[in-house]
XYZ file of C-alpha atoms in Angstrom:
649
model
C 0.000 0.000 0.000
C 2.867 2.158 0.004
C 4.247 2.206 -3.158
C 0.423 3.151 -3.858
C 0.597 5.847 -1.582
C 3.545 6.918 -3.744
C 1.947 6.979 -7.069
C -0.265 9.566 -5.474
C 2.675 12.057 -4.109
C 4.505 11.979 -7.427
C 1.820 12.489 -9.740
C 1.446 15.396 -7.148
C 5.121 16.792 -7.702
C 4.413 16.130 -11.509
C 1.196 17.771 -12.032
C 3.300 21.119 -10.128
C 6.159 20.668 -12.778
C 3.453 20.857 -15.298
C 1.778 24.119 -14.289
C 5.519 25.007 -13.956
C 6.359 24.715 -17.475
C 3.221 26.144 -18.851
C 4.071 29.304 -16.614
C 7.035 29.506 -17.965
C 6.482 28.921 -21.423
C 3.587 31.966 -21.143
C 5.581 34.194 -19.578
C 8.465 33.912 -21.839
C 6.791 33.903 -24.842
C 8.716 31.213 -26.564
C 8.889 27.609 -28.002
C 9.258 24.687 -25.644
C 12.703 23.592 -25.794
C 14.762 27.270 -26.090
C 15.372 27.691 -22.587
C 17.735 25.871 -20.651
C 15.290 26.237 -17.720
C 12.635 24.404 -19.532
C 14.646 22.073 -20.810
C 15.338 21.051 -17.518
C 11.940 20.766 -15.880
C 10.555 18.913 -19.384
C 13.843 16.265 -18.696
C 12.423 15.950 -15.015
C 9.163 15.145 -16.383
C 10.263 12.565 -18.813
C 11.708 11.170 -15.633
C 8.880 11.543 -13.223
C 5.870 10.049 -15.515
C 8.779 6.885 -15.861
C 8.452 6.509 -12.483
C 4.661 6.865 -12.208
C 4.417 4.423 -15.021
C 6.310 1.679 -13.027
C 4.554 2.384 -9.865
C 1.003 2.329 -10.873
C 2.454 -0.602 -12.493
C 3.246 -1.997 -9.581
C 0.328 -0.944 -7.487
C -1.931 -2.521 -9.981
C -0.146 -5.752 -9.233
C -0.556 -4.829 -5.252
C -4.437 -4.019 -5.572
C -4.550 -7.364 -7.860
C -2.908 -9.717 -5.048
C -5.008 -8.419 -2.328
C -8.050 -8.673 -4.216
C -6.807 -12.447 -4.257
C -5.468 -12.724 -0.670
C -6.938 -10.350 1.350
C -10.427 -8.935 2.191
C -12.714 -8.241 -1.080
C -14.588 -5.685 1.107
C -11.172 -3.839 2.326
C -10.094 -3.978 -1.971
C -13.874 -2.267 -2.102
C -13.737 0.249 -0.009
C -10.289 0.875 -1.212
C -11.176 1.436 -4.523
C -15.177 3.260 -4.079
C -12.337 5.927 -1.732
C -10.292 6.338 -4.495
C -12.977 7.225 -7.123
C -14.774 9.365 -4.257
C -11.368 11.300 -4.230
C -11.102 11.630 -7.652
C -14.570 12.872 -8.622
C -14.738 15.259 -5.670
C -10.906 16.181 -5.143
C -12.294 18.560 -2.141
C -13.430 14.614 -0.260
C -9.580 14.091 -0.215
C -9.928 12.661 3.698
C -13.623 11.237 3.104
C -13.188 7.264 3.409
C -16.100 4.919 1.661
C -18.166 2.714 4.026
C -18.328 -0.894 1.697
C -20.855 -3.509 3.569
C -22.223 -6.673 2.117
C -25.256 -7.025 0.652
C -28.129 -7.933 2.349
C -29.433 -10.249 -0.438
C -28.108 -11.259 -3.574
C -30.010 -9.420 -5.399
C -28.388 -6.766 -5.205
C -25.407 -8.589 -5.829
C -22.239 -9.385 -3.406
C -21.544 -5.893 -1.517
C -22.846 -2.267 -1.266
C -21.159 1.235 -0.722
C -23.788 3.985 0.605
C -21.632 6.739 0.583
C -23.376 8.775 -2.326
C -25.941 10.067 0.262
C -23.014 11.083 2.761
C -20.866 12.747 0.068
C -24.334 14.428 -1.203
C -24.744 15.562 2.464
C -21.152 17.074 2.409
C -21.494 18.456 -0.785
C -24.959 20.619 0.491
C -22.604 21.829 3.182
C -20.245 23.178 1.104
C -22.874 25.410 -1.243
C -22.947 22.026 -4.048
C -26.400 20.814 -4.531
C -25.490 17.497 -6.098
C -28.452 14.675 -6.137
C -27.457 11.149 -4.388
C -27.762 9.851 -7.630
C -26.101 11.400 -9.413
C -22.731 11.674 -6.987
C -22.959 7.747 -7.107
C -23.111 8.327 -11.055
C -20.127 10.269 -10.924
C -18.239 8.315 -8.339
C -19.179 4.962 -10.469
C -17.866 6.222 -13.603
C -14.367 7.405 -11.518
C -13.851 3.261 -10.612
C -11.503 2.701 -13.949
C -10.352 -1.061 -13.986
C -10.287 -3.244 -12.327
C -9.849 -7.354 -10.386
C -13.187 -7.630 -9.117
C -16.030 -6.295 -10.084
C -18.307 -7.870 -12.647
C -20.766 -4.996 -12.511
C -21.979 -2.132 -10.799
C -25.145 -0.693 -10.767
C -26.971 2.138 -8.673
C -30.371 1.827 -7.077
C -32.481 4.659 -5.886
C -31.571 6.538 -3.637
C -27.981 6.491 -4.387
C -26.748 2.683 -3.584
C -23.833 1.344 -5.458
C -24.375 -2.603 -5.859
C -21.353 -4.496 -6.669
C -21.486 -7.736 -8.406
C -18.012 -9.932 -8.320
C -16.358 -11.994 -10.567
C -17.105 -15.343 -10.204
C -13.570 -16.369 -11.996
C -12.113 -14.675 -8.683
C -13.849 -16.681 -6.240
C -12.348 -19.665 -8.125
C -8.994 -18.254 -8.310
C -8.950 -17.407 -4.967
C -9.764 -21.033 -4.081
C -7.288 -22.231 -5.921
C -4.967 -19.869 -4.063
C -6.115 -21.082 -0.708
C -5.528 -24.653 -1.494
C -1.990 -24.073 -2.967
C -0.422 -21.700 -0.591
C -3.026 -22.732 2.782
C -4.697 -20.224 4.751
C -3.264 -16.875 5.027
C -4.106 -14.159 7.234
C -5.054 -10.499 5.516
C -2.121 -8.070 4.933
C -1.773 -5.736 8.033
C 1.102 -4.210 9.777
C 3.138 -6.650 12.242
C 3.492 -5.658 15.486
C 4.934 -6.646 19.406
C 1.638 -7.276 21.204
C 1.555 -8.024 25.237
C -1.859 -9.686 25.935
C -1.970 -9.803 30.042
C -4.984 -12.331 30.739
C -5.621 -15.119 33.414
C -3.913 -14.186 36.281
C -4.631 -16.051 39.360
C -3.549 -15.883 42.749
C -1.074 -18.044 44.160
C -2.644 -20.351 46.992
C -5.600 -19.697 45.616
C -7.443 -22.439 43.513
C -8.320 -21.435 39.827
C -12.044 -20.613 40.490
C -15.028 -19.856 37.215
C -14.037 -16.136 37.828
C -10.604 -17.405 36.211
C -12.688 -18.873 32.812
C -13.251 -16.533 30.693
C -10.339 -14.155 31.090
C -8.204 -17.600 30.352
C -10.087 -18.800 27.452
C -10.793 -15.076 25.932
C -7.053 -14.007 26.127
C -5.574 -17.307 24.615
C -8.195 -16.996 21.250
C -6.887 -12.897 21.178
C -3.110 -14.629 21.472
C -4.151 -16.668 18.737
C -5.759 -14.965 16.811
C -2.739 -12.250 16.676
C -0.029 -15.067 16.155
C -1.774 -16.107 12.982
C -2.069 -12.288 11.875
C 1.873 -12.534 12.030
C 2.376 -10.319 14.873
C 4.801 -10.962 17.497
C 2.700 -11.517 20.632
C 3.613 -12.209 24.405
C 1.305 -13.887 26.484
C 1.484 -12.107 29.961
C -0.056 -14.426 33.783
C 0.258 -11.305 36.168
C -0.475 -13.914 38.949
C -0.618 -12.577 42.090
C 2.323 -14.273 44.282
C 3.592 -11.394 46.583
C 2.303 -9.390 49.444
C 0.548 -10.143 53.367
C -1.053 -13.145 52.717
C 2.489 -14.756 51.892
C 3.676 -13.851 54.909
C 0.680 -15.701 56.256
C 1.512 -18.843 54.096
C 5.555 -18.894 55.459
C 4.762 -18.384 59.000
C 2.003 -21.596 58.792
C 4.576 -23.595 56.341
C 7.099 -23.082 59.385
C 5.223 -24.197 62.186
C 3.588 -27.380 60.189
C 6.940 -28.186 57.442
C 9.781 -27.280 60.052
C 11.734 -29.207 57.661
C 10.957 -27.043 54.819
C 14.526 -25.807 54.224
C 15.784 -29.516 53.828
C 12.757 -31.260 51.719
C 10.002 -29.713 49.479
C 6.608 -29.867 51.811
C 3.842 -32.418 51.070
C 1.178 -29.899 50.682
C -1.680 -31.814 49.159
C -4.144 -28.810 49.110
C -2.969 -25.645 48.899
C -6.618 -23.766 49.017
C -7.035 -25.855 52.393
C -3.696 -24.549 53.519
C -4.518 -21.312 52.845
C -7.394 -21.318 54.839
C -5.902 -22.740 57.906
C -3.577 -20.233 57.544
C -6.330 -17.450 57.462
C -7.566 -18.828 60.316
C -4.967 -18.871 62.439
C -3.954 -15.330 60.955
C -7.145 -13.580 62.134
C -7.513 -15.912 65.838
C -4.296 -15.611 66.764
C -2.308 -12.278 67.645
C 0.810 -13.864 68.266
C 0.563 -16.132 65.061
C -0.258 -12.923 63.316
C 2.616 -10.558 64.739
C 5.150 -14.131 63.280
C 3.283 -13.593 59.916
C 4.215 -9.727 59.727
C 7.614 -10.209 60.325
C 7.872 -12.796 57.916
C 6.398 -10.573 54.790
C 9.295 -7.830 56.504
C 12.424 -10.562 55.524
C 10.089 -11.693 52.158
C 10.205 -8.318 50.892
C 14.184 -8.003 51.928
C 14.644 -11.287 50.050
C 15.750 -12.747 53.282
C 17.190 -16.372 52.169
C 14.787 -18.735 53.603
C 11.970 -16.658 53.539
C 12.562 -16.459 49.738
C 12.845 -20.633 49.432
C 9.923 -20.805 51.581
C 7.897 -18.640 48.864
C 9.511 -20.463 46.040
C 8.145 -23.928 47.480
C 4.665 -22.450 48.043
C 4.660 -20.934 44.388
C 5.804 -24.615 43.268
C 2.650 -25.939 44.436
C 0.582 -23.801 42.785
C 1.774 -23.357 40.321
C 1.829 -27.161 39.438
C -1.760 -26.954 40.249
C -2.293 -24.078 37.376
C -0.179 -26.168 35.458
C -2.689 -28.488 35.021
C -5.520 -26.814 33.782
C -3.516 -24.881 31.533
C -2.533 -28.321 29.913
C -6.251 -29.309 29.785
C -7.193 -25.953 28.071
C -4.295 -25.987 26.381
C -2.970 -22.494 27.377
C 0.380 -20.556 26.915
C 1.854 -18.415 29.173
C 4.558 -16.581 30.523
C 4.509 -15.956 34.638
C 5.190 -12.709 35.500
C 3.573 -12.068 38.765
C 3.560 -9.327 41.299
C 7.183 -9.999 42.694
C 8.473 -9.561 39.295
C 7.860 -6.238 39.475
C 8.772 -5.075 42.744
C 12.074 -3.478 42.198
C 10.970 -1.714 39.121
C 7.943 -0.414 41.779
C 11.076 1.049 44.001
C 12.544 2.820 41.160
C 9.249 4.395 40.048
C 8.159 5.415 43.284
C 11.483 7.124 43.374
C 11.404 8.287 40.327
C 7.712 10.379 41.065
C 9.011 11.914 44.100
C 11.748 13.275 42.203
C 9.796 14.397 39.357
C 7.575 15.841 42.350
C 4.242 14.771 40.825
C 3.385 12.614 44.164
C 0.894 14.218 46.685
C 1.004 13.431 50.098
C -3.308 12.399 51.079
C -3.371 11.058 54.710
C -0.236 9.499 54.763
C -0.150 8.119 51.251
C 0.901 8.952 48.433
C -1.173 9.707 46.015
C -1.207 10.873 41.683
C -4.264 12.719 40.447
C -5.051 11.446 36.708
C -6.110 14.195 34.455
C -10.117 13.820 34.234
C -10.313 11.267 37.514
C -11.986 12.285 41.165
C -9.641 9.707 42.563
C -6.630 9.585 42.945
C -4.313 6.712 42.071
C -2.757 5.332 45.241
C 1.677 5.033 45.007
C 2.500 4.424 47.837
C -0.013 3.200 50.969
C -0.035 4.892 54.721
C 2.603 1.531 56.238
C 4.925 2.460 53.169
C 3.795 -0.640 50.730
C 2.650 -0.485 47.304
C -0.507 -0.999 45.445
C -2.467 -2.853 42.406
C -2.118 1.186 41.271
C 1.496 0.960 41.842
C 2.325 -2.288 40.062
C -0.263 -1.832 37.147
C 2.005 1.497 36.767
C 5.333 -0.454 36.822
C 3.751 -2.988 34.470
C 2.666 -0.906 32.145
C 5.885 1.304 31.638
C 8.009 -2.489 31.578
C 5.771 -3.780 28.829
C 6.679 -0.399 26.426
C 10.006 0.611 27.441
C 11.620 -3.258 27.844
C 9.644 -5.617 26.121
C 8.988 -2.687 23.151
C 5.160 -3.363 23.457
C 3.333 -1.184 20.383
C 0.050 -2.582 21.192
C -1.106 -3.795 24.871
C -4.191 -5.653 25.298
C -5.467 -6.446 29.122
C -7.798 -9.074 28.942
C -9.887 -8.419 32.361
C -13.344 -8.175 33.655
C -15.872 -5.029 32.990
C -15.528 -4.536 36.844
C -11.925 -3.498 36.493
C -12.451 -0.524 33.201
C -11.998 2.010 35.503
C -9.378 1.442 37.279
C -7.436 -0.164 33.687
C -9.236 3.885 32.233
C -7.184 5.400 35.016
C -4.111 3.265 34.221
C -3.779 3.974 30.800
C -4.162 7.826 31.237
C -1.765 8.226 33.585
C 1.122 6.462 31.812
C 0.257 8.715 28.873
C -0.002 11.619 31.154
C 3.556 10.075 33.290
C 5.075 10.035 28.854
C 5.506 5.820 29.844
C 3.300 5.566 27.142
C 3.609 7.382 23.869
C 0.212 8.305 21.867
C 1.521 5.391 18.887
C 1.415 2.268 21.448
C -2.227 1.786 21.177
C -3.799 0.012 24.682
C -6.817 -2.086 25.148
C -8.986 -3.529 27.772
C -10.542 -6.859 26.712
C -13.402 -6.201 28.721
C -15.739 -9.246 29.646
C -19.278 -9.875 31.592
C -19.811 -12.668 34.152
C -20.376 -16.559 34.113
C -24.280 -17.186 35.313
C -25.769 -20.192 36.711
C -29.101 -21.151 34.957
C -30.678 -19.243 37.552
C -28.830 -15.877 35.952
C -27.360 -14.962 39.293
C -23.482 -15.204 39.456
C -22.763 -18.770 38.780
C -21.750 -21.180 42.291
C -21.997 -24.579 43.502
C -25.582 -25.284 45.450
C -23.736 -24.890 49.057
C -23.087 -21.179 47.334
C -19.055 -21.916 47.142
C -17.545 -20.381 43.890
C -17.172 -23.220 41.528
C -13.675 -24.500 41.309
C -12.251 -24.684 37.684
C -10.721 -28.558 37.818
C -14.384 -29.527 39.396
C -15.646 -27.512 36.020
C -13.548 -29.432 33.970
C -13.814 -33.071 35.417
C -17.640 -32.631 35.406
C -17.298 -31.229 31.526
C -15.485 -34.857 30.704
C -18.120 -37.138 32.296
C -20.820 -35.088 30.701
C -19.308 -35.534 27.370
C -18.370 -38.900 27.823
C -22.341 -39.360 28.796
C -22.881 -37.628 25.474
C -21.332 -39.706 23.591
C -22.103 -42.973 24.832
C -25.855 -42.127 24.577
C -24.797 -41.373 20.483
C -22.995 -44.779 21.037
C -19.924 -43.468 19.719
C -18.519 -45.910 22.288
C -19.113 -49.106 19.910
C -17.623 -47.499 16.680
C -14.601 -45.716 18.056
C -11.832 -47.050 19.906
C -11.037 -46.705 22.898
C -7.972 -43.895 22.093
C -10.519 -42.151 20.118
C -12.908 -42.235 22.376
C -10.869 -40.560 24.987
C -10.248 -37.977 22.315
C -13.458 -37.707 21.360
C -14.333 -36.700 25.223
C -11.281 -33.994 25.386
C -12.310 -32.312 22.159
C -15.973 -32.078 23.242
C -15.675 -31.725 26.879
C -13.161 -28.813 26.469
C -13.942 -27.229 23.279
C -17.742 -27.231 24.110
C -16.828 -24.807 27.468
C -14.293 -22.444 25.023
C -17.139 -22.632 22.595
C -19.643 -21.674 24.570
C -17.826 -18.444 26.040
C -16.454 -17.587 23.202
C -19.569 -17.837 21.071
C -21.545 -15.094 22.978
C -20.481 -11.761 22.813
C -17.897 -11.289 25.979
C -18.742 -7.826 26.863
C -22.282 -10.089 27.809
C -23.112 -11.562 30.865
C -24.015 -15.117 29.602
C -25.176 -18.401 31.522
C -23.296 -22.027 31.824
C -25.366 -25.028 30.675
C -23.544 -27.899 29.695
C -27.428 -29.360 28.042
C -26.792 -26.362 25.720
C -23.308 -26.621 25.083
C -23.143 -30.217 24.324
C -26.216 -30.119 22.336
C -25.305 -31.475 18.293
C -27.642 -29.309 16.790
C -27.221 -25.236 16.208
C -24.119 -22.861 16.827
C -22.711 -25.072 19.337
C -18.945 -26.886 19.448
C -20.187 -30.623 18.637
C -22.068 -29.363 16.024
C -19.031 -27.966 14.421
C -16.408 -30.759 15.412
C -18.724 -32.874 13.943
C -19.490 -31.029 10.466
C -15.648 -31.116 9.986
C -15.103 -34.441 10.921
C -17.866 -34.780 8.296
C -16.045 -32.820 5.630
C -12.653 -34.544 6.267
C -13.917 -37.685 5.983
C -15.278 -36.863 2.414
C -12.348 -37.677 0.663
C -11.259 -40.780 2.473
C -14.601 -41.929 1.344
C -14.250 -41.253 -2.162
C -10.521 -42.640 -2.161
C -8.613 -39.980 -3.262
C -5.188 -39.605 -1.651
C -3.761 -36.387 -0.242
C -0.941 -36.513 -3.198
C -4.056 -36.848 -5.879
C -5.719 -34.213 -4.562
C -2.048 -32.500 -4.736
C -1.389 -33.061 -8.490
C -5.222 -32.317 -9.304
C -4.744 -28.128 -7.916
C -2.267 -27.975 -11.006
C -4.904 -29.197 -13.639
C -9.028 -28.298 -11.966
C -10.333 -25.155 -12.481
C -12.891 -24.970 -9.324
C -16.217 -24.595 -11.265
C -19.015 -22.402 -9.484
C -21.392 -23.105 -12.257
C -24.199 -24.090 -9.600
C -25.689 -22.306 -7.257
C -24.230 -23.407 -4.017
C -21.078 -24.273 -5.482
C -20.721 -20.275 -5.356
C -22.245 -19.786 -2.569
C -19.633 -22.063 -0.789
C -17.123 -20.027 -2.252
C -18.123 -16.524 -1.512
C -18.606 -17.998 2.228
C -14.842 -19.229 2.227
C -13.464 -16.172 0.880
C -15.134 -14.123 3.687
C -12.793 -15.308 5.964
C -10.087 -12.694 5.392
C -12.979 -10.106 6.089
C -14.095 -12.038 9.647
C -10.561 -11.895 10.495
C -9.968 -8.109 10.263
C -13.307 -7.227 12.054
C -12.066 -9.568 14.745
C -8.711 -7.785 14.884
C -11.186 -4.690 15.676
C -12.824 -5.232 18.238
C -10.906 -8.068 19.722
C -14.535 -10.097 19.742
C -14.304 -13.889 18.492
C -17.987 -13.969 18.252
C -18.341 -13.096 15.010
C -15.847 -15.765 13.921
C -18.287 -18.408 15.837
C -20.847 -17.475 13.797
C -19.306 -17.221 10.317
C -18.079 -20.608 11.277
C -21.285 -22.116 11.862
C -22.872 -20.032 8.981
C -19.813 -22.186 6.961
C -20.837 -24.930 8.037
C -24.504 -24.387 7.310
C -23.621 -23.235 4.040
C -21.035 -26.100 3.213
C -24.259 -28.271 4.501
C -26.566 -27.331 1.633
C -23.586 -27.683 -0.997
C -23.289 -31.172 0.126
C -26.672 -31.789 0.005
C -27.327 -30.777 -3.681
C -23.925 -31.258 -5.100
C -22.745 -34.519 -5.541
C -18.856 -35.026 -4.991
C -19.510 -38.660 -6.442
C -21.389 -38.489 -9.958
C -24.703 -40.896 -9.238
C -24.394 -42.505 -12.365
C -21.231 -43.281 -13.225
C -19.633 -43.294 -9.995
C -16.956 -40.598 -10.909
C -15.114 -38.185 -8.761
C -16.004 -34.723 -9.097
C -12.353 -33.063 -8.684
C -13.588 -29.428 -8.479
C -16.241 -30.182 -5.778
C -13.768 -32.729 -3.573
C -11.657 -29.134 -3.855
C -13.718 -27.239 -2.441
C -14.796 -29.657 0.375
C -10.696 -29.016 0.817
C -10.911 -25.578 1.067
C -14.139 -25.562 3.713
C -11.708 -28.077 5.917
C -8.742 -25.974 5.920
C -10.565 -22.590 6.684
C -12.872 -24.334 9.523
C -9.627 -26.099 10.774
C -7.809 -23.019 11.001
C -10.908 -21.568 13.106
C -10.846 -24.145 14.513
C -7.088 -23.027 15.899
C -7.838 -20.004 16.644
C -10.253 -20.362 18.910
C -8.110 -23.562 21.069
C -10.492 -26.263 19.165
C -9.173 -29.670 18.656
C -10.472 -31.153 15.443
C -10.833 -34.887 15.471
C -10.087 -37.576 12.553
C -13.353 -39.583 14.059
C -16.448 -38.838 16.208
């Protein structure tokens, strides 16, 4: 998009040289070619349209490869700005709004921005009819890869037909090179999300900021973009103090063998106990978060064991779930807190409040809190530190906090203040990943009947017998084996609770039901593990290996001659689209559904195209090629949203 940017900017300087010459060759009054000066700018020229020549050249081939690759509707919009620009050069900042069509009627995609340019137009003193700005702006298109017609409708809608030849070749593409993301800019992306407390049992409250963040991870990695996957757990402050003053009195051979802690959530509560019964136990506790947060030897190998434990405990959901992370919890940061603090007072933007210290963000009532009344730190203090580590070390250009709706002020107040502190430049560009609660089917806040918040491994364990129960009463039990089985109840289990959160909108409140999650039918994830299970098993069925299929790309032309042949294909080369609006709003919703609209879609292909001719039993190559291209694009879905496709089901 560059080099197109630079076709623009020298046909600029060129059209200037122009004027130039003719101003010259007025006021002199003589041929072109006597004076030197002339001679000179005309030579420039010569040079200039060269160079135009071979760029428009080459953006021509740019516009032409992301009309194959990338998003049809992004090459629309692209191309409905341009003509807007060049039929009303005063529009030069005015952008084109390209949606798809409703129905197909009215053919593939629709700009409306006739009326708004109309509406700009009457502003300025032009009184130009909707219709006849989209005439104008139609007949400014020129040439070009996709569009098989355009037509206007009343009041001023610009219908856009495409080429069926480029859904083909863009199938074709798909199958040789695989699934590629959109061209956008690569970036270093830090996506903070899960974050648990050490001691602390992964709880339902931990769900969806775990399964959300992981898809965004995803979802980026396949973009290109360099992305680092952030568990701000919390494993520093009082309540460790706590933990090391019980792990003494009931390990007291915890500096010579790791302690046998079988339960760490029980542990912490005896701990609690005995922190808020007993003074004496309580003064021991204090003085033990004193030498933790002096790094005092054994207090620090005391911690370490106690973080062990949990973390091996984390550990194992993340496996089940099949998360990535990099710890970096609250200790991590606690020197670069020091520094900072010191580094306020210094600056003098610190205001002493009642003993603390205190920063007033530009636009909040409260004030963030630096440095509390006994001399600690804060969540303010650390999210602070955090935040100026993740730009200035790890070079973040784009951070992304995925945490709950409870938490956007306080993340609000954040981000201003490391603008307003210059620890974050106006280019890095910071998000909050905002998400509503988990609900039991009684839409209150979802617990277990006693009223207990609903531990995550008792979540998942109950999610695998449920399954399993699923499946047996399909009695998938007497046609798989036993190893497929088991991966059968994984893939369902699991994916059906990612599925399910990640189908719904996540700035929504939504409730758990595993009935509705494991249900086969509608947007659910056995419905789609199934259809591509379905599709993949297509052309083991017909017989045609992977190396056939292979040496067939070089020789099939994918035919869209039927209906739902090119229906199919215009649904498959949406994806680049879905991706992008994903990218925008950081909601994998929308890829659910075009997933299960796929499927749908792939559904009634199947249905009334025959991959195997009826009567003579023969292969149809351009149809088993598209059933290819469905797999690979649901598969890759699939990825992105931590769903493990299965051979058998």
């Amino acid at each position: 998009m560059d080099d197109i940017m630079s076709v623009n900017s020298l046909e600029s300087v060129y059209k200037n040289l122009a004027k130039e010459v003719d101003s010259i060759t007025s006021s002199n009054n003589q041929e072109l070619g006597v004076s030197d000066e002339i001679k000179a700018i005309a030579s420039e020229n010569e040079k200039l349209e060269y160079r135009i020549n071979i760029l428009k050249r080459r953006a021509d081939e740019l516009m032409e490869s992301v009309a194959l690759k990338g998003s049809i509707l992004k090459y629309l919009a692209d191309m409905f700005s341009a003509a807007i620009h060049k039929s009303f050069p005063e529009l030069e900042d005015f952008d084109a709004v390209v949606t798809r069509s409703t129905s197909e009627k009215f053919g593939d995609y629709q700009c409306n921005s006739a009326m708004n340019v109309a509406q700009i137009l009457r502003q300025k003193g032009a009184k130009l009819p909707p219709m006849e700005v989209a005439a104008k702006i139609v007949e400014n298109i020129g040439p070009n890869s996709v569009a098989e017609s355009v037509d206007i409708a009343k009041p001023g809608f610009i219908n856009v037909k495409v080429k069926s030849s480029l859904y083909s070749q863009r199938i074709s593409y798909l199958l040789t090179e695989g699934v590629k993301p959109p061209p956008m800019k690569k970036q270093k992306i830090v996506v903070d999300f899960s974050s648990p407390n050490v001691a602390k049992e992964m709880h339902v409250g931990h769900l969806r900021s775990t399964i959300i963040g992981e898809s965004i991870c995803r979802l980026l990695e396949f973009c290109g973009n360099d992305v680092l996957r952030i568990n701000h757990i919390g494993d520093w402050g009082t309540q460790f103090g706590m933990l090391i003053a019980h792990l003494q009195d009931k390990f007291p051979d915890y500096l010579e063998k790791s302690p046998s802690i079988q339960n760490l959530q029980e542990f912490y509560k005896e701990s609690k106990k005995r922190f808020d019964s007993d003074e004496e136990f309580k003064k021991k506790a204090y003085s033990c978060v004193v030498q933790l947060q002096n790094y005092e030897p054994n207090m620090m190998k005391a911690w370490n064991q106690i973080c062990d434990v949990s973390r091996k405990e984390i550990g194992k959901i993340y496996e089940c779930l099949d998360i990535s992370l990099i710890e970096r919890g609250e200790s991590f940061y606690q020197e670069r807190m020091k520094t900072l603090v010191k580094e306020l007072e210094k600056r003098g933007v610190l205001i002493e409040e009642d003993g603390r210290k205190v920063f007033f963000v530009e636009g909040f009532n409260v004030p963030l809190t630096v440095v509390k009344s006994d001399g600690g730190y804060t969540y303010d203090t650390s999210d602070l530190a955090a935040i100026r580590q993740r730009i200035e070390e790890e070079k973040g250009e784009w951070l992304i906090y995925v945490v709950d709706a409870g938490q956007s002020l306080h993340l609000e107040s954040i981000y201003k203040a490391a603008r307003q502190l210059k620890f974050c430049p106006p280019q890095v560009r910071t998000d909050h990943a905002a998400f509503g609660l988990v609900l039991g089917e009684d839409k209150k806040k979802f617990k277990t009947r006693s009223g207990d918040t609903v531990k995550l491994a008792d979540l998942l364990e109950e999610g695998l017998q449920k399954s399993l129960q699923k499946l047996k009463e399909k009695e998938r039990d007497e046609v798989l084996t036993p190893e497929e089985l088991k991966a059968a109840q994984e893939a369902v289990a699991y994916g059906c609770i990612k599925y399910a959160d990640l189908s719904h909108n996540r700035i929504h409140d939504y409730v758990f039901s595993f009935e509705r999650m494991l249900d086969d039918r509608g947007n659910s994830a056995v419905y789609l593990l199934y259809s591509l299970v379905r599709i993949k098993s297509i052309a083991r069925n017909v017989n045609v290996s992977e190396e056939a299929i292979k040496n067939a790309l070089k020789t099939t032309e994918i035919s869209l001659d039927h209906a739902k042949e090119l229906k199919l294909a215009k649904m498959i080369s949406r994806f680049p689209e879905i991706i992008i609006n994903v990218i925008e709003d950081l909601s994998l919703h929308s890829l659910c559904e075009y997933l299960y609209e796929l499927s749908v879609v792939f559904s009634e292909f199947y249905k009334d195209c025959y991959v195997i001719a009826k009567e003579t039993g023969e292969v149809n190559m351009s149809r088993l090629l598209l059933c290819k291209a469905t797999a690979s694009i649901m598969t890759t879905g699939f990825h992105i949203l931590g769903l493990k496709p299965l051979e058998k089901m």
